[in-house]
PDB file of C-alpha atoms in Angstrom:
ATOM      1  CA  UNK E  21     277.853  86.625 115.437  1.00 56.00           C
ATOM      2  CA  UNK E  22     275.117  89.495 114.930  1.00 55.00           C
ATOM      3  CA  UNK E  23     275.978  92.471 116.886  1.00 56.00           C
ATOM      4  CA  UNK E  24     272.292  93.577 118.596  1.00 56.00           C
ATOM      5  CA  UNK E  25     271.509  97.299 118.671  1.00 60.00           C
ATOM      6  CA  UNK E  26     270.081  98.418 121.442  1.00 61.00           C
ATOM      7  CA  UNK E  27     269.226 101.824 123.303  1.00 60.00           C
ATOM      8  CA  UNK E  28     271.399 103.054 126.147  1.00 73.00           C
ATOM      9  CA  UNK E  29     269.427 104.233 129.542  1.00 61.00           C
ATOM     10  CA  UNK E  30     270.103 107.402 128.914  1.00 64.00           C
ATOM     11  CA  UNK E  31     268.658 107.066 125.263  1.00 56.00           C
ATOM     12  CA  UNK E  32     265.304 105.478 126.959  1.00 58.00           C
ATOM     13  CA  UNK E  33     265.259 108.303 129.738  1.00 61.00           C
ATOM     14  CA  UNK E  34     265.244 110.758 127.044  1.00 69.00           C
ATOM     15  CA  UNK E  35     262.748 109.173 124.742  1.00 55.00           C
ATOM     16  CA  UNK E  36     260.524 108.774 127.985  1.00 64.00           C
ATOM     17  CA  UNK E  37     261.344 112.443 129.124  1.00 58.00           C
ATOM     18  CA  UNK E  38     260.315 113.665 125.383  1.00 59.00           C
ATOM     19  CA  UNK E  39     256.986 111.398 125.678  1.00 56.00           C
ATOM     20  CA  UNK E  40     255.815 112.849 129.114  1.00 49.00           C
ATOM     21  CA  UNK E  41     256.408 116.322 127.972  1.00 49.00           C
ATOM     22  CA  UNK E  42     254.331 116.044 124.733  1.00 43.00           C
ATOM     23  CA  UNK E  43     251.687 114.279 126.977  1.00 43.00           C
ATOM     24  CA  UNK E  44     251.859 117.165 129.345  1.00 45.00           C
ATOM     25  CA  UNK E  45     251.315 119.629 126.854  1.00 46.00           C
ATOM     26  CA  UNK E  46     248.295 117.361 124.598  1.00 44.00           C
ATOM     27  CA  UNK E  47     246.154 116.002 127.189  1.00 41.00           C
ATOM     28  CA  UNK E  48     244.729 119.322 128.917  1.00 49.00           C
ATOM     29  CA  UNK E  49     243.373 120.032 125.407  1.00 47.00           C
ATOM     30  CA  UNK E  50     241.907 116.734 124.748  1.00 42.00           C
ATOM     31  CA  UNK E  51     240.428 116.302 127.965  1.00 48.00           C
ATOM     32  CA  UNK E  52     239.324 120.404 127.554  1.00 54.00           C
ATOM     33  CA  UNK E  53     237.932 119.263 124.177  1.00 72.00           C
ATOM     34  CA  UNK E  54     236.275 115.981 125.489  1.00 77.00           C
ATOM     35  CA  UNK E  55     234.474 117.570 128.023  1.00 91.00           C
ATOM     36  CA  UNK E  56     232.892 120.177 125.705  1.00 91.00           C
ATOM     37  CA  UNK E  57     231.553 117.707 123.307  1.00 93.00           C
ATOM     38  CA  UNK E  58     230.133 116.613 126.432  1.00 96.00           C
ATOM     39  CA  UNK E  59     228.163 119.629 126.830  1.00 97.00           C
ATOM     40  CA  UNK E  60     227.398 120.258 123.695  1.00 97.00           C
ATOM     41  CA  UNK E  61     225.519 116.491 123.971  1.00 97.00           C
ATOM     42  CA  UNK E  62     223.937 117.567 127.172  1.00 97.00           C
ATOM     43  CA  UNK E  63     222.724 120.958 125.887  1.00 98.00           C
ATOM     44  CA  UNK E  64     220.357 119.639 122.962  1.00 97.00           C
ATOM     45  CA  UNK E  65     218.733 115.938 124.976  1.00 97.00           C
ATOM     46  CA  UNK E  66     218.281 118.737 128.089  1.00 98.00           C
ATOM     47  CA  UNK E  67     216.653 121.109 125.247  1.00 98.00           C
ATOM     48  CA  UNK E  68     214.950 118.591 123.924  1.00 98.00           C
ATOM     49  CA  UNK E  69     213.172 117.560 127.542  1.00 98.00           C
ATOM     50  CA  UNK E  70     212.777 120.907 128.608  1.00 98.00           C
ATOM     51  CA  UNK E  71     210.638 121.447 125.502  1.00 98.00           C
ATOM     52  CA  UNK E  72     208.810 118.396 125.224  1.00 98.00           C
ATOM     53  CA  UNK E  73     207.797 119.239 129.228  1.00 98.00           C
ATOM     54  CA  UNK E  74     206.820 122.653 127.815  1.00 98.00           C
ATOM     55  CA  UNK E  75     204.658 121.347 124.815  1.00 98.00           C
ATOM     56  CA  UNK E  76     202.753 119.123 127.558  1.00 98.00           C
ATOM     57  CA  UNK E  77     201.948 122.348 129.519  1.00 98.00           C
ATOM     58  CA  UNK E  78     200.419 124.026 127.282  1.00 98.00           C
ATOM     59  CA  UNK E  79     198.094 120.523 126.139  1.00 97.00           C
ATOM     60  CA  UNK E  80     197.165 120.610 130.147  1.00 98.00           C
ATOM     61  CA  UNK E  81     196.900 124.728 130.802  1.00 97.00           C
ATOM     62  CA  UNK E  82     196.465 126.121 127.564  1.00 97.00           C
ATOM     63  CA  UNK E  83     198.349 128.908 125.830  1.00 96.00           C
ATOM     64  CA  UNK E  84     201.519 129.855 127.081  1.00 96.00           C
ATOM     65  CA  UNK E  85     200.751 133.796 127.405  1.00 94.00           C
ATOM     66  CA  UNK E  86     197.490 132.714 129.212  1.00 96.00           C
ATOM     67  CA  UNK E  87     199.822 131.419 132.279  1.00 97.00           C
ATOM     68  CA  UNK E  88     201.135 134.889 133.477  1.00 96.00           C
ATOM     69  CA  UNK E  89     199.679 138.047 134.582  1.00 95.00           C
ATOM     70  CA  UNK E  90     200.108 141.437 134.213  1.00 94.00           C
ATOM     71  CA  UNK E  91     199.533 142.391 137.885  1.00 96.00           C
ATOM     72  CA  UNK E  92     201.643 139.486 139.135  1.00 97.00           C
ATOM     73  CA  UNK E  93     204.544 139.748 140.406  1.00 97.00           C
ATOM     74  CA  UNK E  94     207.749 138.694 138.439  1.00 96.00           C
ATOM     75  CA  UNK E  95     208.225 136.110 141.716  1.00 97.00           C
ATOM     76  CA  UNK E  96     204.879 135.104 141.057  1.00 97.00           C
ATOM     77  CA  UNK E  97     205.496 134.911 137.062  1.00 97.00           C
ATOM     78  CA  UNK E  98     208.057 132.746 137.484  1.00 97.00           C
ATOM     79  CA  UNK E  99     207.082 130.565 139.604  1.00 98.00           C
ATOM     80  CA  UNK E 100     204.178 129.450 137.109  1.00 98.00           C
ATOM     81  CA  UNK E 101     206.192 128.697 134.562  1.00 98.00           C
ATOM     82  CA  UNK E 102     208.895 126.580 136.355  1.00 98.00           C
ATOM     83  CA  UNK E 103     205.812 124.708 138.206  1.00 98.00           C
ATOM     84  CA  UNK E 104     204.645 123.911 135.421  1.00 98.00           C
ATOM     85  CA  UNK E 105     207.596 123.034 133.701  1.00 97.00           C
ATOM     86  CA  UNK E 106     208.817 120.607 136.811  1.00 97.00           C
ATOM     87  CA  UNK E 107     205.487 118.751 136.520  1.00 98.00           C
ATOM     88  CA  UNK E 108     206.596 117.013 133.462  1.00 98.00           C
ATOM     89  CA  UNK E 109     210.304 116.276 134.514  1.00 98.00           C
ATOM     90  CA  UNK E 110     212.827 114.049 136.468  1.00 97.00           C
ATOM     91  CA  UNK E 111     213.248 116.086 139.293  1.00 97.00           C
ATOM     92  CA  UNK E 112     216.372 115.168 142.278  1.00 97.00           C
ATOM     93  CA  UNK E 113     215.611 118.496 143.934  1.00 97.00           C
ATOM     94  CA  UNK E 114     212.901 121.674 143.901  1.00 98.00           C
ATOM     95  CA  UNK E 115     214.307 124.602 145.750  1.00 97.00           C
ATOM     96  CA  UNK E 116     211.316 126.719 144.528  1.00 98.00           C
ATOM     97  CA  UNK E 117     211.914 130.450 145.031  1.00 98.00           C
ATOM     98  CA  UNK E 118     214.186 129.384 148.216  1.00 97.00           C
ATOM     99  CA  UNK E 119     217.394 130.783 148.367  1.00 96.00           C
ATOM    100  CA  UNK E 120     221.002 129.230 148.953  1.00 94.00           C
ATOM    101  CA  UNK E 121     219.555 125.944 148.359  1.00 94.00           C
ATOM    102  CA  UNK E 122     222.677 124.796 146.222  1.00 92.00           C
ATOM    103  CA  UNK E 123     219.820 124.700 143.071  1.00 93.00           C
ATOM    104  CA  UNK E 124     221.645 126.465 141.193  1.00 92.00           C
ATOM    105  CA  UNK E 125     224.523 128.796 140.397  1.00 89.00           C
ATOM    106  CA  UNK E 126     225.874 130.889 144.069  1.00 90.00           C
ATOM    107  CA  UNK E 127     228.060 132.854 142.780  1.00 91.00           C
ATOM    108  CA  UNK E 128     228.319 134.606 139.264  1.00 94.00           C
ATOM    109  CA  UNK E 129     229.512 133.200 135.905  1.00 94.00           C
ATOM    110  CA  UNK E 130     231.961 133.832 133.900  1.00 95.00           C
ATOM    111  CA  UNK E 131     231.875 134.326 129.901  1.00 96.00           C
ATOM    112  CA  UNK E 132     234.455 132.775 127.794  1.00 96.00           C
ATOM    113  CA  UNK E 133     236.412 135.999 127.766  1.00 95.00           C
ATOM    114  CA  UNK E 134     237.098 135.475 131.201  1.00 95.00           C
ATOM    115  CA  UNK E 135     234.265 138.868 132.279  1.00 95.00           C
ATOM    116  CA  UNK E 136     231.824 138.469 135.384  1.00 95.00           C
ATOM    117  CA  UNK E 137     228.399 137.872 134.106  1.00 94.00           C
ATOM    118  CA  UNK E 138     226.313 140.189 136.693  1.00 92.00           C
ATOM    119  CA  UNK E 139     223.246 139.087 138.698  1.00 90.00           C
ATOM    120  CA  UNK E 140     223.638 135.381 137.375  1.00 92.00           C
ATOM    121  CA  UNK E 141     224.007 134.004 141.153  1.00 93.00           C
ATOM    122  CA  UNK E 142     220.488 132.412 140.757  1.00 94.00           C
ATOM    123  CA  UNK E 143     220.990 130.927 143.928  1.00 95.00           C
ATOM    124  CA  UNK E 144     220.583 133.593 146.081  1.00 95.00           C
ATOM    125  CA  UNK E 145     217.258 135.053 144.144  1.00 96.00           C
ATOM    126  CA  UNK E 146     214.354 135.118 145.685  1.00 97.00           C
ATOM    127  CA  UNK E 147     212.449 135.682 142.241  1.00 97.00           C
ATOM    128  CA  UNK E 148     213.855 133.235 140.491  1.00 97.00           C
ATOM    129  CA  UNK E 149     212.036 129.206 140.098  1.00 98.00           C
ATOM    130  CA  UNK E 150     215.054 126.690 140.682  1.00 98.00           C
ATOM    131  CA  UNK E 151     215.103 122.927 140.663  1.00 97.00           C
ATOM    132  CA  UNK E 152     217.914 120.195 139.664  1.00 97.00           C
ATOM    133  CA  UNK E 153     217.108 117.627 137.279  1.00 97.00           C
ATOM    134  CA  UNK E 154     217.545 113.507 138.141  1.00 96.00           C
ATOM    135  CA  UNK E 155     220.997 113.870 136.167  1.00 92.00           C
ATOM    136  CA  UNK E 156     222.174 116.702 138.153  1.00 94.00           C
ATOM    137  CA  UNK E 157     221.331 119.838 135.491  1.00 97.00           C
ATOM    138  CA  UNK E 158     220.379 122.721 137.483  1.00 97.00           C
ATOM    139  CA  UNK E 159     217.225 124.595 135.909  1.00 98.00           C
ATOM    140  CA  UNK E 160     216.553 127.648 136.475  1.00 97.00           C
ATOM    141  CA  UNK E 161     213.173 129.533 135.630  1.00 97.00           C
ATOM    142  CA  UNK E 162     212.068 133.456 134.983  1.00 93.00           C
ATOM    143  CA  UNK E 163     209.346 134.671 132.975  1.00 87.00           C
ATOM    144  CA  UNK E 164     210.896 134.843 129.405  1.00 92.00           C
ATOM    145  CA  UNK E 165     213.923 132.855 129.870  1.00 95.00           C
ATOM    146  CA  UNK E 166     215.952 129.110 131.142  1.00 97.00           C
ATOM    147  CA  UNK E 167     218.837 129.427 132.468  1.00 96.00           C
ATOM    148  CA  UNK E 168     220.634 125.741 132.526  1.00 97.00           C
ATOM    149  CA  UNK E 169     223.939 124.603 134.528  1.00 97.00           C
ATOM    150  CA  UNK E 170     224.261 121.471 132.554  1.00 97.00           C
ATOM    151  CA  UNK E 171     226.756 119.923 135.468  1.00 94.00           C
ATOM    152  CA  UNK E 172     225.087 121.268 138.226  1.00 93.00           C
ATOM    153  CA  UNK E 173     226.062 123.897 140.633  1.00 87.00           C
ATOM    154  CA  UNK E 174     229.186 125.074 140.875  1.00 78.00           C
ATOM    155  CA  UNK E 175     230.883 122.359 139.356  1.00 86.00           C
ATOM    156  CA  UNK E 176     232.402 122.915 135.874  1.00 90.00           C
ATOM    157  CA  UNK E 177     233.741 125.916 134.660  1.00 94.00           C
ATOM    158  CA  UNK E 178     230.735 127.875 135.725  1.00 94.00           C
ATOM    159  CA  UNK E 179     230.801 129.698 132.403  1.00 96.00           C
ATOM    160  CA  UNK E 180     228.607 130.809 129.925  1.00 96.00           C
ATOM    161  CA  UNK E 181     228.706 129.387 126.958  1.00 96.00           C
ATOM    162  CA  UNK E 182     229.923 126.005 128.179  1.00 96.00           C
ATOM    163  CA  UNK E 183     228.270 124.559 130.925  1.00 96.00           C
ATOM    164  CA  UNK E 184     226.032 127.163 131.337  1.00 96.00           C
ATOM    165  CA  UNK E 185     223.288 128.412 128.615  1.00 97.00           C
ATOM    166  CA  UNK E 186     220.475 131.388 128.812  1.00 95.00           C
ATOM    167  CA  UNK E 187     217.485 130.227 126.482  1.00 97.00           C
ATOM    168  CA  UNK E 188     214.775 132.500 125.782  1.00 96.00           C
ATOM    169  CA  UNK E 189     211.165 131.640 125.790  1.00 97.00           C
ATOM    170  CA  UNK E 190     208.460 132.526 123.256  1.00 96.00           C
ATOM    171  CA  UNK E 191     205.017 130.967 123.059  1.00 95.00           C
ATOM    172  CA  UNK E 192     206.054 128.440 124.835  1.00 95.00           C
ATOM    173  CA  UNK E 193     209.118 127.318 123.027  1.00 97.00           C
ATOM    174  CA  UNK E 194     212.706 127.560 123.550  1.00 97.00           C
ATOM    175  CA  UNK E 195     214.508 130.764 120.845  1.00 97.00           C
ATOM    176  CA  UNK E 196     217.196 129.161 118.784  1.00 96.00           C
ATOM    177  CA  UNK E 197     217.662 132.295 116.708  1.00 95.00           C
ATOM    178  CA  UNK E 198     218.079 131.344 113.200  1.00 93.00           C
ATOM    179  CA  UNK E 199     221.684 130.990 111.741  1.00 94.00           C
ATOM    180  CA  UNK E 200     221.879 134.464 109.622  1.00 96.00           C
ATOM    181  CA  UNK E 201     221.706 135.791 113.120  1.00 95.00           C
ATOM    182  CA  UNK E 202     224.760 133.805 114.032  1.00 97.00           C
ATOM    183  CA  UNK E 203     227.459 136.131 112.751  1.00 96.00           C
ATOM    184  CA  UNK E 204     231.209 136.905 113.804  1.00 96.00           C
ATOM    185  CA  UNK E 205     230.097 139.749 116.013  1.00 96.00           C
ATOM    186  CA  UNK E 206     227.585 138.075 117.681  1.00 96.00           C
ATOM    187  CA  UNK E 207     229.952 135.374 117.885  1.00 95.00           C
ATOM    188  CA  UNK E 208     232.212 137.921 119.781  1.00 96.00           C
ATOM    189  CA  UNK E 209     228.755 138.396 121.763  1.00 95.00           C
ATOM    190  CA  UNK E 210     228.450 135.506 123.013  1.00 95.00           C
ATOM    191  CA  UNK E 211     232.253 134.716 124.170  1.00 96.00           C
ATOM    192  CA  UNK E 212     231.295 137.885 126.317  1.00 95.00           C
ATOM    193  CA  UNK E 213     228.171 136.392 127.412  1.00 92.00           C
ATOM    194  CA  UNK E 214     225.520 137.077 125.439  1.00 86.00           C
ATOM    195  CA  UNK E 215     222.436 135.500 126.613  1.00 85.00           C
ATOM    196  CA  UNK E 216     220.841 133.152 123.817  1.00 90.00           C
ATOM    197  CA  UNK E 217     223.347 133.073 121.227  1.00 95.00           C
ATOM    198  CA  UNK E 218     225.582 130.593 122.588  1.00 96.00           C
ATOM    199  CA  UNK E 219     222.881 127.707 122.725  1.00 97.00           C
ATOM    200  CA  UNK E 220     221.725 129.092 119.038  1.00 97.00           C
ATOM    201  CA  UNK E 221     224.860 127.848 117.921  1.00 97.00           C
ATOM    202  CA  UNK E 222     225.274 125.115 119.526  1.00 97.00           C
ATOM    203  CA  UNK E 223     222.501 124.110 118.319  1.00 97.00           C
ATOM    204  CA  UNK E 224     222.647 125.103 114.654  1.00 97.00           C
ATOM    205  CA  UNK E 225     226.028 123.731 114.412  1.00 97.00           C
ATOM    206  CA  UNK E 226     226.658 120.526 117.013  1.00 96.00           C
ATOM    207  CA  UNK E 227     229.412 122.586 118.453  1.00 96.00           C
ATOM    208  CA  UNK E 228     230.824 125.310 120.950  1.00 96.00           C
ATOM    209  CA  UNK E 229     234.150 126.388 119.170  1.00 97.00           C
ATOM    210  CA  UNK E 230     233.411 129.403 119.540  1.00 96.00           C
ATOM    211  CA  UNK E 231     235.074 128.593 123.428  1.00 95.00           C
ATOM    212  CA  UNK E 232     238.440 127.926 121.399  1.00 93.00           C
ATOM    213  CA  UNK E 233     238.724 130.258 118.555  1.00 94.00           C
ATOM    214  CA  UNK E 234     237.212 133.300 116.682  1.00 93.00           C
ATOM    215  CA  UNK E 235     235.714 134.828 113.828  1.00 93.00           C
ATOM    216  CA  UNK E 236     233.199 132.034 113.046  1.00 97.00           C
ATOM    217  CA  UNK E 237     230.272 133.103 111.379  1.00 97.00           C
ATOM    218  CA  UNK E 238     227.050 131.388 109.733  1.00 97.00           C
ATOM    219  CA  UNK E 239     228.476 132.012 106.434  1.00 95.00           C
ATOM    220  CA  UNK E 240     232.126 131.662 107.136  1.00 94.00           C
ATOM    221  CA  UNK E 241     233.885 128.862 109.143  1.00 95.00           C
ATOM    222  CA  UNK E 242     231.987 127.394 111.851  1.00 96.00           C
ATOM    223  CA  UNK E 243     234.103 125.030 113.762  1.00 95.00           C
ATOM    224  CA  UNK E 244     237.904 125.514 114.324  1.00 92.00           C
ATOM    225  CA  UNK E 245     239.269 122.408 112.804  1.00 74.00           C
TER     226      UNK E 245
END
């Protein structure tokens, strides 16, 4: 007769002891890592509709310079260009210039190195344009610049760099600064919070490892794997 092998409870416990502990100590990242791919998807189609709704504009009001004034008020500024904008997009919500509307960001950001990013609670200001998109992006509008919570309003990390992204505006189009600009230091800009750089390299590179590791450069490594 065959004598059968088998394990002893104690063997199993410790096998299933050994698996939850590697599980505990793998999934944060993978779920931390999941969710930032996420973003990183989000980032460019919202880029993508934010500038297609900006090329529109400027068929329907002209050139993008013409919009603003130089005795209007920054208020008044901004409020042209995310009118405009909104015109050509999905909108769930327009909070307008209104304040503590939940249209954005009420309280400040973080950067990736863990700093306060000052004066980014849009909510509360009264000169900034602020609507949320149909799939819950909050956009955020004044003269020069978009700021975009990709999952809304304080939900997320809140931080910049992840879920939330300064682009700059220049004729009309959103500033991806090209990648010789996208250096280690301002790298080490950006995971303080940097406005611009962040999306750049998203953008340039289909990733934000730059959140999980340093010294990337244009030229050098740009992802951490």
């Amino acid at each position: 007769m065959k004598k059968s092998i088998a394990f002893t409870l104690a063997e199993t416990l410790m096998v299933i002891g050994i698996i939850g502990v590697v599980s505990a100590l793998t999934l944060p990242n993978l779920n931390s890592n999941t969710k930032d791919i996420e973003y990183v998807s989000m980032l460019k189609k919202t880029s993508a509709e934010i500038q297609n709704a900006l090329d529109l504009a400027k068929d329907k009001y002209g050139d993008y310079d013409s919009w603003f004034s130089s005795s209007a008020t920054f208020a008044q500024n901004s409020t042209v260009l995310g009118e405009r904008l909104s015109e050509y997009l999905l909108l769930s919500k327009n909070c307008k210039l209104q304040t503590n509307q939940w249209c954005s960001l009420s309280t400040n950001a973080t950067s990736i190195t863990g700093s306060t990013i000052n004066n980014s609670n849009y909510d509360a200001n009264s000169n900034i344009y602020k609507f949320l998109l149909k799939g819950g992006t909050s956009v955020s509008c004044e003269q020069g610049w978009i700021i975009l919570d990709l999952d809304g309003p304080n939900k997320g990390p809140n931080t910049m760099g992840r879920d939330v992204f300064s682009i700059e505006l220049s004729d009309g189009n959103l500033v991806f600064y090209q990648r010789n600009i996208l250096t280690a230091a301002n790298v080490t800009a950006c995971r303080s919070g940097s406005h611009g750089i962040c999306a750049s390299w998203v953008m340039e590179f289909d990733n934000n490892d730059y959140a999980r590791c340093t010294g990337l450069s244009y030229d050098g490594n740009t992802t951490c794997k």
